[in-house]
């Protein structure tokens, strides 16, 4: 198993890509939720 620092360095681009995708997905669903439920704003 890699040391933690090296592991982070190896997986940083992958993690960044997944994080960005998750943020985009969450933002999309939050926006959709706000459109459907404007009273909760």
Tab-separated table of N, CA and C in Angstrom:
chain	number	residue	atom	x	y	z
A	1	UNK	N	0.829	-1.201	0.000
A	1	UNK	CA	0.000	0.000	0.000
A	1	UNK	C	0.869	1.260	0.000
A	2	UNK	N	0.460	2.268	-0.759
A	2	UNK	CA	1.233	3.506	-0.849
A	2	UNK	C	1.191	4.270	0.472
A	3	UNK	N	2.240	5.033	0.771
A	3	UNK	CA	2.138	6.015	1.853
A	3	UNK	C	1.050	7.030	1.525
A	4	UNK	N	0.463	7.622	2.550
A	4	UNK	CA	-0.702	8.482	2.348
A	4	UNK	C	-0.397	9.660	1.423
A	5	UNK	N	0.730	10.324	1.605
A	5	UNK	CA	1.083	11.465	0.772
A	5	UNK	C	1.225	11.080	-0.686
A	6	UNK	N	1.919	9.949	-0.931
A	6	UNK	CA	2.108	9.466	-2.291
A	6	UNK	C	0.777	9.037	-2.884
A	7	UNK	N	-0.045	8.396	-2.080
A	7	UNK	CA	-1.370	7.968	-2.527
A	7	UNK	C	-2.207	9.170	-2.953
A	8	UNK	N	-2.192	10.236	-2.154
A	8	UNK	CA	-2.915	11.468	-2.499
A	8	UNK	C	-2.385	12.064	-3.796
A	9	UNK	N	-1.055	12.031	-3.955
A	9	UNK	CA	-0.435	12.585	-5.149
A	9	UNK	C	-0.843	11.785	-6.376
A	10	UNK	N	-0.907	10.458	-6.233
A	10	UNK	CA	-1.275	9.587	-7.350
A	10	UNK	C	-2.747	9.768	-7.744
A	11	UNK	N	-3.611	9.914	-6.747
A	11	UNK	CA	-5.047	9.926	-7.009
A	11	UNK	C	-5.638	11.333	-7.073
A	12	UNK	N	-4.806	12.359	-6.904
A	12	UNK	CA	-5.303	13.735	-6.892
A	12	UNK	C	-6.111	14.095	-8.138
A	13	UNK	N	-5.604	13.826	-9.370
A	13	UNK	CA	-6.386	14.168	-10.559
A	13	UNK	C	-7.718	13.430	-10.614
A	14	UNK	N	-7.703	12.145	-10.250
A	14	UNK	CA	-8.926	11.340	-10.266
A	14	UNK	C	-9.912	11.891	-9.233
A	15	UNK	N	-9.393	12.165	-8.032
A	15	UNK	CA	-10.242	12.681	-6.954
A	15	UNK	C	-10.826	14.034	-7.335
A	16	UNK	N	-10.002	14.877	-7.954
A	16	UNK	CA	-10.448	16.204	-8.378
A	16	UNK	C	-11.561	16.090	-9.407
A	17	UNK	N	-11.414	15.150	-10.339
A	17	UNK	CA	-12.420	14.944	-11.376
A	17	UNK	C	-13.725	14.461	-10.753
A	18	UNK	N	-13.629	13.498	-9.815
A	18	UNK	CA	-14.822	12.972	-9.148
A	18	UNK	C	-15.480	14.072	-8.311
A	19	UNK	N	-14.669	14.847	-7.597
A	19	UNK	CA	-15.201	15.934	-6.768
A	19	UNK	C	-15.963	16.948	-7.614
A	20	UNK	N	-15.359	17.311	-8.746
A	20	UNK	CA	-16.000	18.293	-9.627
A	20	UNK	C	-17.317	17.747	-10.149
A	21	UNK	N	-17.335	16.465	-10.516
A	21	UNK	CA	-18.562	15.839	-11.021
A	21	UNK	C	-19.631	15.812	-9.930
A	22	UNK	N	-19.218	15.504	-8.703
A	22	UNK	CA	-20.158	15.469	-7.585
A	22	UNK	C	-20.729	16.854	-7.308
A	23	UNK	N	-19.859	17.862	-7.344
A	23	UNK	CA	-20.310	19.240	-7.110
A	23	UNK	C	-21.299	19.669	-8.180
A	24	UNK	N	-20.992	19.346	-9.443
A	24	UNK	CA	-21.897	19.699	-10.543
A	24	UNK	C	-23.242	19.002	-10.384
A	25	UNK	N	-23.208	17.712	-10.012
A	25	UNK	CA	-24.437	16.945	-9.833
A	25	UNK	C	-25.258	17.503	-8.671
A	26	UNK	N	-24.582	17.783	-7.555
A	26	UNK	CA	-25.278	18.345	-6.389
A	26	UNK	C	-25.888	19.703	-6.713
A	27	UNK	N	-25.125	20.532	-7.421
A	27	UNK	CA	-25.622	21.854	-7.794
A	27	UNK	C	-26.847	21.743	-8.686
A	28	UNK	N	-26.799	20.781	-9.635
A	28	UNK	CA	-27.923	20.564	-10.537
A	28	UNK	C	-29.172	20.163	-9.765
A	29	UNK	N	-29.018	19.185	-8.838
A	29	UNK	CA	-30.177	18.729	-8.085
A	29	UNK	C	-30.682	19.785	-7.106
A	30	UNK	N	-29.766	20.546	-6.524
A	30	UNK	CA	-30.184	21.631	-5.630
A	30	UNK	C	-30.961	22.694	-6.390
A	31	UNK	N	-30.485	23.024	-7.592
A	31	UNK	CA	-31.190	23.991	-8.430
A	31	UNK	C	-32.574	23.490	-8.800
A	32	UNK	N	-32.656	22.212	-9.172
A	32	UNK	CA	-33.924	21.602	-9.537
A	32	UNK	C	-34.870	21.602	-8.338
A	33	UNK	N	-34.320	21.280	-7.158
A	33	UNK	CA	-35.107	21.250	-5.926
A	33	UNK	C	-35.648	22.645	-5.601
A	34	UNK	N	-34.793	23.663	-5.771
A	34	UNK	CA	-35.226	25.043	-5.508
A	34	UNK	C	-36.315	25.485	-6.469
A	35	UNK	N	-36.248	25.034	-7.723
A	35	UNK	CA	-37.287	25.367	-8.711
A	35	UNK	C	-38.604	24.700	-8.313
A	36	UNK	N	-38.508	23.451	-7.847
A	36	UNK	CA	-39.711	22.714	-7.477
A	36	UNK	C	-40.281	23.174	-6.135
A	37	UNK	N	-39.409	23.660	-5.238
A	37	UNK	CA	-39.851	24.072	-3.908
A	37	UNK	C	-39.361	25.480	-3.572
A	38	UNK	N	-39.903	26.518	-4.238
A	38	UNK	CA	-39.428	27.882	-3.996
A	38	UNK	C	-39.738	28.389	-2.596
A	39	UNK	N	-40.712	27.776	-1.926
A	39	UNK	CA	-41.109	28.240	-0.600
A	39	UNK	C	-40.056	27.922	0.465
A	40	UNK	N	-39.128	26.986	0.174
A	40	UNK	CA	-38.109	26.616	1.148
A	40	UNK	C	-36.897	27.531	1.097
A	41	UNK	N	-36.902	28.487	0.206
A	41	UNK	CA	-35.731	29.351	0.045
A	41	UNK	C	-35.535	30.325	1.185
